Amino acid sequence: MLRWLDERLGIADWARSGLRKIFPDHWSFLLGEVALFCLVVLVLTGVFLTLFYVPDATPVTYEGSYLPLQGQEVSAAYRSVLDLSFDVQAGLVMRQVHHWAALVFVAAIVVHLLRVFFTGAFRRPREINWLVGIGLLLLALGMGITGYSLPDDLLSGTGLRIIYSAAISIPLVGPYIAFLLFGGEFPTATIVSRLFVFHVMLLPALLLGGVAVHLAILWRQKHTQFPGPGHTEHNVVGKSFWPSQVFKSTGLMLLVAAVLALMGGLVQINPIWSYGPFIPTTVSAPAQPDWYVGWLDGSLRLFPPVEFTVLGITVPAPFIPGVLLPGLAFTIMTLWPFIEQRFVTRDTRFHELLDRPWDNPFRTALGVAALLVFVIATLAAGNDVAAIIFNIPVEVMTDVLRILIFVVPLIGFALTWRVMHELRRDDRVGPARPPVVRLRRTPDGGFEEIEASD
Amino acid sequence: MRALSILAAVLVLVGLAIVTVPAISPPPRTLAAPGEEQLAQQGAALFARSCASCHGSEGQGTEFGPTLQGAGAASADFQLRTGRMPFTEGAGAQAKRKPAAFDDQQIEALVAYVASLGDGPQVPEVTVDQALVPEGQRTFIGNCAPCHGATGNGGAVGGGALAPALDQATPVQVAEAMITGPGQMPVFGYDQHGLNAVASYVDYLQHAPHPGGFAIGGIGPVPEGFVAWVLGMALLFVIVVLIGRRWTAKGGDEEHVP
């Protein structure tokens, strides 16, 4: 059978070399795999949900088993999600696993991105995969936002309203963009079916395609590795995909699935029945988006609501915090490999060896500062909830966060800078170590000594 | 075996404690219910002692507390039974729910006294009825959820005030809150039917099962994001570190970069 295929397709060599791909031995290389396996769980549970979901905003009467909504008029979409939750076998657990997997998926992507950033893995020649990765992050966010809104409940409706007002706030083109996305003035009857197309067709196709490209490039360029005995800028040392890494990865996949199943089975998430159906005249409170959109919402809450006019064009309040600043942040992050090459390190060499975070104190400190801005902006999205928990007025909470978002990243930058410099010194001067003789295996089976590079 | 028997003994003790504690805890009632007049008299005395410093000797109000003339029995009953009065939170603060400072009979006396100060709403009678839950849900989501949250878990209303969680309010207190509008809460002029419906839904929220597992606060994405990181991502992180550990001393094969 295999021979039959090979004779026709001639892929045996290609497959054999692919299977020999080396995976370096460090746990941090598995973080991306966690994201990948979350995606697997998302696809599987998502297919199940798609079998029952109805992308239709037509009003219908709910007659399912959830008492408080019986006899009420709701959209067909909302009813189908209620039925999924209460009247479809295993429907609720599938919904919950799907939603938890989405939250963890983005979290894993972020952690993976941090690993890549802090180790300088994006340096030449891997700038392309950095760009692909950022694209995947954006697609994952798009998947999250569209999925969150599908149940057509009051909470997600409030979220859509905020997105609509951010889109329409873009000077000049805003109204057109909003019209393109929503098909009219909010709330529109078409939005549910549009979101559905985005969520189950357009974005997944791009996302899965992007993942394929991401992995293909990884296979082609090979992994990076941390410095170590025998590790050079011209090789990668580790275990081959077959018969070694496959088992690790399969095990990891099963464990990821197990953790997500555990969460979906034990912890309630997004109880849309409590929020009630979307009603245009009502907003829910406290109204929060899922965590990965929190920084946008937080930015809206922290920024003073100012509206001004430049050159006769009115810039509505949500534009700067909701579109401009996040757009700027994302652009800088996307272009970081090039910015660093051009202005920071002036380093355009090829790299197979990773930086340890202290090898480049500036990059690490900057990353920490950016991360802290993100964390505080995210916390700000929960300012009303935090106000309840800490029992202080929301306004005070907001003012405190307004100060923290400037102060904490600065302190974080300074501290990290300091610590990284010290680590670097220890690393260079450090306790005297026995001299290391580095050997390389030559193609004909002998060994040759290579001069110490540091 | 030994451990098992100790466990059994502990369980039996705990069980006994659970059975006996409620049986002995309510203090025996000594006072017989006094007549109307006595009640108002006793109320006046209590009022002079505990309330007049803020609300004035005739309940006319001072700089420390609003007038109670026209507050009515419903307001007094609500404030006293939710422990908000006597007010101890300090000037400008919001009155908080606390254990009631007076026993039933004293509360009845104070309520009778406050009611006698001027015309105000009576303590409402409320019937909780399953059939009214859907109607109550609609009213609640539209009118109460913006402050108290969709699951009645409370929320911030601005100006430093919090709309408290509704997990402890009795149906009568829910109705009293609606007709008297305590603190920052507006007055809702519902008829008897409307009061019953909302009270029924709040009662449903308090007793409904939570489908889907632990309700982690029921206030939506904030605790959910927290759990996603602290439970999900952290667990996976540990797994990754364990699986990704260098299991062998020497790093295996090598591949050259094109």
XYZ file of C-alpha atoms in Angstrom:
712
model
C 0.000 0.000 0.000
C 2.685 2.449 1.023
C 4.842 1.376 -1.890
C 1.870 1.805 -4.208
C 1.455 5.355 -2.967
C 5.138 6.105 -3.182
C 5.433 4.840 -6.735
C 2.772 7.281 -7.744
C 3.601 10.216 -5.525
C 7.272 9.753 -4.816
C 7.049 11.091 -1.317
C 8.949 8.479 0.668
C 12.197 10.434 0.814
C 10.406 13.564 1.688
C 8.452 11.848 4.420
C 11.539 10.086 5.750
C 13.475 13.303 6.122
C 10.453 14.923 7.636
C 10.159 12.210 10.242
C 13.802 12.695 11.129
C 13.244 16.299 12.090
C 15.081 17.063 15.297
C 13.283 18.502 18.325
C 15.567 20.176 20.845
C 15.254 19.107 24.431
C 13.693 21.990 26.288
C 10.256 22.280 27.780
C 9.679 25.769 26.452
C 9.491 24.401 22.902
C 6.294 22.574 23.871
C 4.291 25.734 24.590
C 3.389 26.193 20.949
C 2.260 22.588 20.845
C -0.154 23.267 23.699
C -1.771 25.921 21.505
C -1.879 23.498 18.593
C -3.615 20.827 20.659
C -6.124 23.319 22.041
C -6.931 24.013 18.405
C -7.514 20.296 17.829
C -9.965 20.215 20.740
C -11.610 23.384 19.442
C -12.161 21.901 16.004
C -13.591 18.660 17.375
C -15.995 20.280 19.839
C -16.769 23.034 17.349
C -17.969 20.556 14.755
C -20.330 19.101 17.341
C -21.721 22.530 18.223
C -22.197 23.412 14.562
C -24.543 20.443 14.197
C -27.013 22.087 16.569
C -26.451 25.803 16.271
C -28.931 27.812 14.199
C -27.468 31.044 12.750
C -30.716 32.927 12.597
C -31.937 36.002 14.444
C -35.634 35.415 13.693
C -37.739 35.728 16.863
C -39.212 32.468 18.114
C -40.844 31.328 21.338
C -38.693 29.363 23.745
C -40.312 26.188 24.996
C -37.357 24.208 26.312
C -36.668 23.058 29.822
C -35.149 26.223 31.336
C -38.013 27.547 33.448
C -37.308 31.316 33.587
C -37.292 31.675 29.809
C -40.288 29.490 28.997
C -42.779 31.243 26.777
C -40.437 34.142 26.106
C -39.592 35.468 22.689
C -35.935 34.894 21.839
C -33.930 34.619 18.635
C -33.641 31.240 16.951
C -29.883 31.412 17.519
C -30.281 31.975 21.250
C -32.869 29.217 21.459
C -30.557 26.771 19.731
C -27.806 27.498 22.259
C -30.267 27.072 25.134
C -31.317 23.750 23.647
C -27.666 22.799 23.320
C -27.218 23.624 26.980
C -30.288 21.942 28.423
C -31.825 19.523 25.968
C -29.019 18.073 23.825
C -27.130 15.120 25.282
C -23.628 16.283 26.254
C -24.368 19.625 24.639
C -23.532 21.712 27.674
C -20.243 19.989 28.340
C -19.276 20.381 24.676
C -20.099 24.080 24.831
C -18.113 24.504 27.996
C -15.095 22.546 26.760
C -15.195 24.585 23.554
C -15.290 27.876 25.430
C -12.593 26.911 27.931
C -10.441 25.619 25.092
C -10.803 28.980 23.359
C -9.644 30.848 26.452
C -6.700 28.510 27.016
C -5.874 28.494 23.290
C -5.212 32.218 23.253
C -3.395 31.987 26.578
C -1.093 29.310 25.153
C -0.455 31.394 22.052
C 0.490 34.349 24.223
C 2.839 32.277 26.372
C 4.412 30.778 23.249
C 4.810 34.252 21.789
C 6.508 35.417 24.982
C 8.931 32.500 24.791
C 9.771 33.356 21.205
C 10.173 37.022 22.043
C 12.301 36.702 25.157
C 14.665 34.203 23.523
C 15.069 36.201 20.345
C 13.846 33.257 18.295
C 12.353 35.703 15.793
C 15.763 36.884 14.613
C 17.019 36.230 11.127
C 16.097 33.885 9.432
C 12.819 33.443 11.315
C 11.170 36.827 10.782
C 8.664 35.285 8.390
C 7.409 32.827 10.952
C 7.082 35.624 13.482
C 4.806 37.410 11.024
C 2.818 34.239 10.395
C 2.552 33.758 14.147
C 1.189 37.250 14.688
C -1.310 36.563 11.919
C -2.383 33.417 13.742
C -2.806 35.347 16.973
C -5.033 37.862 15.192
C -7.076 35.072 13.648
C -7.422 33.404 17.048
C -8.692 36.688 18.481
C -11.123 36.979 15.572
C -12.327 33.451 16.202
C -12.785 34.250 19.869
C -14.741 37.434 19.318
C -17.035 35.977 16.669
C -17.612 32.813 18.695
C -18.369 34.761 21.860
C -21.094 36.631 20.013
C -22.822 33.674 18.362
C -25.200 32.773 21.240
C -26.919 36.153 20.713
C -27.275 36.691 24.438
C -27.407 40.017 26.227
C -23.772 39.964 27.343
C -22.293 39.339 23.920
C -24.757 41.792 22.413
C -23.284 44.425 24.692
C -19.852 43.422 23.385
C -20.974 43.769 19.782
C -22.376 47.177 20.548
C -18.941 48.259 21.796
C -17.237 46.815 18.700
C -19.740 48.629 16.511
C -19.073 51.944 18.219
C -15.293 51.425 17.937
C -15.577 50.590 14.238
C -17.812 53.538 13.491
C -15.451 55.851 15.392
C -12.681 55.527 12.791
C -12.517 58.905 11.040
C -13.756 59.011 7.439
C -13.972 55.270 6.740
C -15.545 54.180 10.052
C -19.186 54.164 8.961
C -18.314 52.161 5.844
C -16.328 49.592 7.806
C -19.129 49.283 10.336
C -21.644 48.887 7.532
C -19.507 46.259 5.852
C -19.181 44.234 9.038
C -22.687 44.611 10.409
C -24.688 45.142 7.244
C -26.494 48.166 8.631
C -26.994 50.149 11.777
C -26.557 48.209 15.018
C -28.361 45.996 15.904
C -28.868 44.223 12.602
C -30.676 40.991 11.883
C -27.892 39.836 9.581
C -25.104 40.007 12.119
C -25.667 36.521 13.543
C -25.449 34.798 10.177
C -22.433 36.897 9.230
C -20.626 36.037 12.430
C -21.436 32.407 11.781
C -19.847 32.478 8.336
C -16.792 34.139 9.795
C -16.588 31.784 12.725
C -17.055 28.434 11.004
C -15.761 29.087 7.480
C -13.617 32.082 6.736
C -11.510 32.399 9.854
C -11.011 28.652 10.478
C -9.876 28.171 6.885
C -7.328 30.949 7.286
C -6.345 29.753 10.735
C -5.774 26.138 9.735
C -3.979 27.226 6.572
C -1.837 29.563 8.631
C -0.988 26.818 11.110
C 0.078 24.596 8.209
C 2.351 27.335 6.882
C 3.687 28.024 10.376
C 4.628 24.370 10.839
C 5.949 23.929 7.301
C 8.301 26.851 7.795
C 9.330 25.435 11.150
C 10.070 22.064 9.549
C 12.015 23.715 6.763
C 14.009 26.101 8.935
C 14.367 23.642 11.823
C 14.074 24.494 15.480
C 16.289 26.939 17.260
C 18.110 25.732 20.350
C 19.541 27.095 23.538
C 23.323 27.353 23.735
C 24.901 24.207 25.161
C 27.623 21.681 24.607
C 27.655 20.707 20.958
C 25.045 23.282 20.049
C 26.284 25.614 17.327
C 24.904 28.142 14.900
C 24.932 25.462 12.235
C 23.165 22.514 13.768
C 20.279 21.569 15.976
C 20.683 18.893 18.605
C 17.844 16.874 20.086
C 15.550 13.932 19.519
C 14.111 13.069 16.155
C 10.389 13.347 15.488
C 10.103 9.606 14.883
C 10.439 7.603 17.089
C 10.947 10.034 19.926
C 9.087 13.319 19.876
C 5.884 11.757 18.512
C 5.267 10.070 21.814
C 5.957 13.161 23.832
C 3.635 15.186 21.638
C 0.873 12.595 21.606
C 1.074 12.403 25.373
C 0.899 16.158 25.574
C -2.109 16.231 23.268
C -3.994 13.766 25.432
C -3.142 15.723 28.560
C -4.245 19.008 26.996
C -7.528 17.368 26.040
C -7.837 15.962 29.548
C -7.311 19.328 31.238
C -9.821 21.012 28.942
C -12.359 18.250 29.466
C -11.890 18.584 33.202
C -12.527 22.314 33.080
C -15.520 21.919 30.769
C -16.981 19.243 32.992
C -16.471 20.921 36.330
C -16.499 24.684 35.919
C -19.400 26.648 34.531
C -18.572 29.096 31.771
C -20.711 31.709 30.019
C -24.135 30.867 31.499
C -26.037 32.592 28.693
C -29.341 31.501 30.210
C -28.711 33.860 33.128
C -27.769 36.777 30.897
C -31.002 36.431 28.942
C -31.625 36.970 25.249
C -30.275 40.015 23.476
C -32.665 42.941 23.763
C -31.580 46.062 21.865
C -32.798 48.429 24.560
C -30.893 46.809 27.421
C -27.246 46.459 28.330
C -25.912 43.978 30.816
C -23.626 44.788 33.698
C -21.042 43.968 34.697
C -20.240 43.527 31.024
C -16.871 42.085 30.191
C -15.422 40.479 27.100
C -13.400 37.284 27.261
C -9.965 37.875 28.752
C -8.015 38.318 25.528
C -10.182 41.277 24.484
C -9.981 42.725 27.961
C -7.022 44.974 27.169
C -9.061 46.722 24.464
C -12.015 47.179 26.763
C -9.684 48.307 29.546
C -8.067 50.823 27.262
C -11.532 52.235 26.517
C -12.318 52.438 30.215
C -9.028 54.076 31.199
C -8.790 56.649 28.442
C -10.554 59.920 29.239
C -13.568 60.261 26.923
C -12.462 63.126 24.711
C -13.864 63.962 21.341
C -12.103 66.518 19.149
C -11.998 67.872 15.652
C -8.952 67.911 13.384
C -9.158 69.559 9.969
C -12.922 69.513 10.138
C -13.085 65.799 10.873
C -14.551 64.822 14.206
C -12.630 62.080 15.987
C -15.107 60.279 18.245
C -14.044 59.249 21.740
C -13.553 55.487 21.198
C -11.132 56.005 18.299
C -7.873 56.669 20.130
C -8.154 54.061 22.915
C -10.194 51.545 20.927
C -8.536 51.618 17.527
C -5.447 53.812 17.328
C -3.486 52.750 20.412
C -4.157 49.015 20.049
C -3.377 49.251 16.344
C -0.099 50.969 17.132
C 0.796 48.379 19.764
C 0.063 45.523 17.377
C 2.042 47.168 14.577
C 5.103 47.586 16.769
C 4.841 43.991 17.929
C 4.451 42.742 14.364
C 7.421 44.698 13.080
C 9.587 44.067 16.124
C 12.108 41.742 14.390
C 12.789 44.444 11.829
C 12.796 47.291 14.341
C 15.281 45.419 16.477
C 17.523 44.630 13.535
C 17.454 48.183 12.314
C 17.644 50.250 15.464
C 18.536 48.151 18.490
C 21.033 45.383 17.867
C 22.011 46.104 14.255
C 22.384 42.364 14.119
C 21.501 40.868 10.746
C 23.372 37.577 11.141
C 21.674 34.208 10.936
C 20.885 32.670 14.294
C 20.233 29.101 15.275
C 21.191 29.611 18.902
C 18.664 31.360 21.113
C 19.377 34.261 23.378
C 18.863 33.656 27.030
C 16.728 36.550 28.327
C 19.778 38.162 29.944
C 21.767 38.108 26.731
C 19.781 41.098 25.587
C 18.686 43.083 28.676
C 17.058 45.845 26.657
C 14.764 43.540 24.732
C 13.816 41.638 27.876
C 13.132 44.798 29.849
C 11.065 46.231 27.024
C 9.098 42.998 26.755
C 8.387 43.003 30.474
C 7.221 46.615 30.346
C 4.929 45.930 27.384
C 3.558 42.864 29.129
C 2.798 44.916 32.242
C 0.928 47.535 30.200
C -1.103 44.721 28.697
C -1.804 43.145 32.082
C -2.940 46.411 33.661
C -5.106 47.303 30.663
C -6.642 43.841 30.979
C -7.272 44.339 34.681
C -8.895 47.676 33.913
C -11.573 45.845 31.927
C -12.637 44.347 35.241
C -12.587 47.640 37.129
C -16.217 47.341 38.184
C -15.744 43.774 39.376
C -12.518 44.696 41.173
C -14.354 47.582 42.821
C -16.800 45.106 44.310
C -14.104 42.684 45.399
C -11.932 45.358 47.021
C -14.982 47.296 48.124
C -13.890 50.685 46.796
C -15.602 53.075 44.368
C -15.156 52.315 40.649
C -13.926 55.828 39.997
C -11.111 55.449 42.522
C -10.244 52.072 41.043
C -10.043 53.626 37.573
C -7.833 56.493 38.731
C -5.489 54.111 40.523
C -5.178 52.026 37.366
C -4.559 55.150 35.285
C -1.515 55.855 37.425
C -0.367 52.248 37.618
C -0.404 51.795 33.863
C 2.409 54.344 33.613
C 4.315 53.640 36.806
C 4.382 49.854 36.973
C 5.822 49.282 33.473
C 8.565 51.836 34.148
C 9.500 50.146 37.392
C 9.273 46.787 35.650
C 11.590 48.002 32.916
C 14.179 49.353 35.343
C 14.139 46.280 37.573
C 14.359 43.830 34.703
C 17.155 45.813 33.105
C 19.095 45.734 36.341
C 18.550 42.051 37.055
C 19.344 41.006 33.493
C 22.598 42.941 33.523
C 23.590 41.237 36.729
C 22.677 37.821 35.387
C 24.673 38.549 32.287
C 27.719 39.511 34.322
C 27.449 36.372 36.443
C 27.057 34.421 33.285
C 30.199 35.895 31.727
C 32.521 36.174 34.703
C 30.733 33.615 36.790
C 32.202 30.917 38.946
C 35.204 29.414 37.195
C 34.155 26.389 35.213
C 36.367 23.658 33.844
C 37.324 24.395 30.248
C 34.890 22.917 27.801
C 36.200 21.135 24.764
C 33.686 21.232 21.976
C 33.634 18.452 19.480
C 31.786 18.089 16.270
C 31.052 14.877 14.508
C 32.353 15.061 10.957
C 30.364 13.446 8.157
C 32.900 10.605 7.863
C 32.446 9.596 11.484
C 35.457 11.296 13.094
C 35.451 14.142 15.558
C 36.922 17.578 15.218
C 37.481 20.102 17.921
C 35.901 23.478 17.496
C 37.238 26.566 19.146
C 35.278 27.933 22.055
C 33.079 30.693 20.785
C 32.831 32.741 23.953
C -9.162 -0.352 59.816
C -8.200 1.886 62.701
C -8.271 4.946 60.467
C -11.677 3.948 59.191
C -13.182 3.693 62.638
C -11.771 7.079 63.616
C -13.258 8.524 60.461
C -16.596 6.960 61.282
C -16.465 8.372 64.809
C -15.723 11.848 63.482
C -18.535 11.613 60.981
C -20.994 10.567 63.689
C -19.913 13.480 65.887
C -20.250 15.964 63.059
C -23.649 14.549 62.242
C -24.765 14.896 65.853
C -23.537 18.470 65.926
C -25.495 19.301 62.796
C -28.642 17.752 64.204
C -28.466 19.353 67.617
C -27.165 22.861 66.922
C -30.253 24.292 65.189
C -32.398 22.645 67.829
C -30.809 24.603 70.660
C -29.799 27.835 68.953
C -32.978 29.968 68.753
C -33.395 31.593 72.166
C -36.735 30.857 73.770
C -39.313 33.628 73.305
C -40.123 35.139 76.687
C -42.235 38.157 75.754
C -45.806 37.652 74.758
C -46.863 39.787 71.784
C -47.986 43.099 73.263
C -50.873 45.163 71.955
C -50.640 47.941 69.341
C -50.319 50.751 71.816
C -47.652 49.093 73.897
C -45.831 48.302 70.667
C -45.724 51.943 69.553
C -44.660 53.011 73.028
C -41.873 50.497 73.146
C -40.899 51.615 69.636
C -40.757 55.236 70.674
C -38.464 54.355 73.560
C -36.174 52.279 71.363
C -36.187 55.008 68.729
C -35.207 57.688 71.235
C -32.328 55.508 72.380
C -30.949 54.161 69.067
C -32.197 56.298 66.212
C -33.045 59.812 67.339
C -29.412 60.945 67.355
C -29.427 60.816 63.571
C -33.087 60.955 62.578
C -34.194 63.517 65.171
C -36.402 63.057 68.210
C -39.594 63.121 66.093
C -37.959 61.391 63.108
C -37.865 64.782 61.392
C -34.289 64.237 60.200
C -30.943 65.838 61.074
C -27.727 66.436 59.209
C -26.786 62.820 60.008
C -29.885 61.111 58.718
C -32.912 61.753 56.492
C -36.419 62.391 57.703
C -38.471 59.300 58.415
C -41.819 61.072 58.222
C -43.445 59.286 55.317
C -40.740 56.615 55.074
C -43.345 54.070 56.022
C -43.391 50.643 57.579
C -41.875 48.996 54.489
C -38.774 51.174 54.632
C -38.249 50.717 58.361
C -38.841 46.974 58.134
C -36.346 46.692 55.265
C -33.667 48.828 56.929
C -33.955 47.060 60.261
C -34.246 43.476 59.051
C -31.299 43.821 56.679
C -29.328 45.302 59.580
C -28.708 48.553 57.692
C -30.075 50.547 60.617
C -28.756 51.565 63.032
C -26.282 53.042 60.627
C -22.682 52.401 61.680
C -20.727 52.859 58.446
C -19.727 56.483 59.044
C -20.776 59.689 57.318
C -21.095 59.476 53.544
C -20.688 55.704 53.428
C -23.267 53.292 52.109
C -25.413 51.390 54.584
C -24.426 47.723 54.446
C -26.357 44.552 55.101
C -25.504 43.254 58.570
C -27.098 40.874 61.061
C -30.147 42.640 62.478
C -29.362 44.592 65.648
C -32.785 43.965 67.207
C -34.934 40.913 67.743
C -38.227 40.386 65.910
C -40.353 41.948 68.558
C -38.219 45.066 68.887
C -38.230 45.446 65.073
C -42.010 45.241 65.044
C -42.111 47.949 67.679
C -39.755 50.257 65.784
C -41.610 49.654 62.508
C -44.887 50.528 64.175
C -43.346 53.722 65.519
C -41.830 54.813 62.183
C -45.127 54.006 60.429
C -46.906 56.272 62.921
C -44.706 59.236 61.888
C -46.436 59.718 58.542
C -48.067 58.028 55.563
C -45.803 55.594 53.796
C -45.852 52.181 52.137
C -46.956 49.215 54.229
C -44.848 46.086 54.595
C -45.859 44.205 51.416
C -47.192 40.682 51.314
C -45.416 38.566 48.761
C -46.209 35.187 47.213
C -43.481 33.280 45.465
C -44.923 31.457 42.471
C -43.077 29.284 39.921
C -45.439 30.346 37.168
C -44.345 33.963 37.556
C -40.627 33.219 37.144
C -40.433 33.933 33.375
C -42.166 37.277 33.801
C -39.931 38.103 36.736
C -36.888 37.171 34.678
C -37.859 39.667 31.989
C -38.406 42.469 34.472
C -35.251 41.598 36.342
C -32.985 41.542 33.273
C -34.375 44.837 32.049
C -34.525 46.723 35.337
C -32.429 45.135 38.059
C -29.579 43.390 36.187
C -27.937 46.644 35.044
C -27.052 47.265 38.703
C -27.269 43.912 40.468
C -25.867 41.808 37.619
C -27.705 39.219 35.551
C -27.200 36.521 38.157
C -27.928 38.886 41.048
C -24.324 38.748 42.175
C -24.019 42.458 42.664
C -22.306 45.244 40.787
C -20.881 48.736 41.037
C -23.331 51.550 40.390
C -20.956 54.506 40.444
C -20.621 57.241 43.011
C -18.885 54.723 45.234
C -22.050 52.720 45.763
C -22.376 49.003 45.249
C -25.559 47.211 44.370
C -25.260 44.265 46.737
C -25.589 40.626 45.815
C -29.157 39.405 46.179
C -28.281 36.025 47.645
C -29.590 36.828 51.131
C -32.627 39.037 50.569
C -35.933 37.372 51.446
C -38.869 37.763 49.042
C -40.396 40.391 51.332
C -37.128 42.324 51.452
C -36.908 42.210 47.661
C -40.373 43.722 47.408
C -39.558 46.303 50.099
C -36.417 47.322 48.230
C -38.459 47.860 45.076
C -41.154 49.988 46.709
C -38.845 52.036 48.953
C -35.662 52.364 46.870
C -32.971 52.219 49.572
C -29.805 54.296 49.117
C -28.906 54.747 45.445
C -31.567 52.345 44.274
C -34.527 53.893 42.470
C -38.132 53.210 43.509
C -39.978 50.768 41.236
C -43.720 51.303 41.202
C -44.803 47.760 40.380
C -48.217 46.429 41.304
C -48.662 43.360 43.518
C -48.353 41.048 40.529
C -45.083 42.652 39.408
C -43.640 42.490 42.919
C -44.512 38.808 43.163
C -42.943 38.089 39.777
C -39.592 39.736 40.537
C -39.471 38.250 44.023
C -40.180 34.818 42.496
C -37.313 35.190 40.063
C -34.864 36.356 42.744
C -35.978 33.362 44.786
C -35.353 31.173 41.738
C -31.837 32.628 41.352
C -31.110 31.880 44.974
C -32.234 28.282 44.794
C -31.707 27.287 41.170
C -29.127 24.637 40.492
C -26.075 25.820 38.585
C -25.966 23.773 35.409
C -22.457 23.144 34.179
C -20.504 22.896 37.413
C -18.994 25.429 39.803
C -20.551 28.811 39.139
C -17.317 30.760 39.890
C -19.131 33.908 40.927
C -21.563 33.911 38.044
C -20.338 37.344 37.024
C -19.010 36.360 33.649
C -15.683 36.687 31.920
C -13.542 38.147 34.710
C -13.447 35.049 36.904
C -13.546 32.929 33.756
C -10.369 34.510 32.423
C -8.840 34.079 35.830
C -9.677 30.378 35.920
C -8.453 29.919 32.343
C -5.031 31.185 33.423
C -4.746 30.025 36.989
C -6.283 26.605 36.507
C -5.980 25.803 32.813
C -2.804 27.475 31.641
C -0.942 26.919 34.892
C -1.784 23.216 34.913
C -0.678 22.881 31.313
C 2.491 24.781 32.131
C 3.370 22.264 34.815
C 2.594 19.440 32.400
C 4.796 21.014 29.746
C 7.697 21.424 32.141
C 7.360 17.810 33.287
C 7.023 16.341 29.825
C 9.660 18.611 28.340
C 12.223 17.824 31.003
C 15.489 16.518 29.710
C 14.970 12.848 30.480
C 18.362 11.727 29.300
C 21.669 13.254 30.242
C 23.004 13.611 26.757
C 21.201 15.369 23.953
C 20.587 12.783 21.199
C 20.841 13.307 17.484
C 21.898 16.223 15.411
C 20.646 17.795 12.246
C 22.341 20.383 10.091
C 20.757 23.590 9.089
C 20.366 24.049 5.360
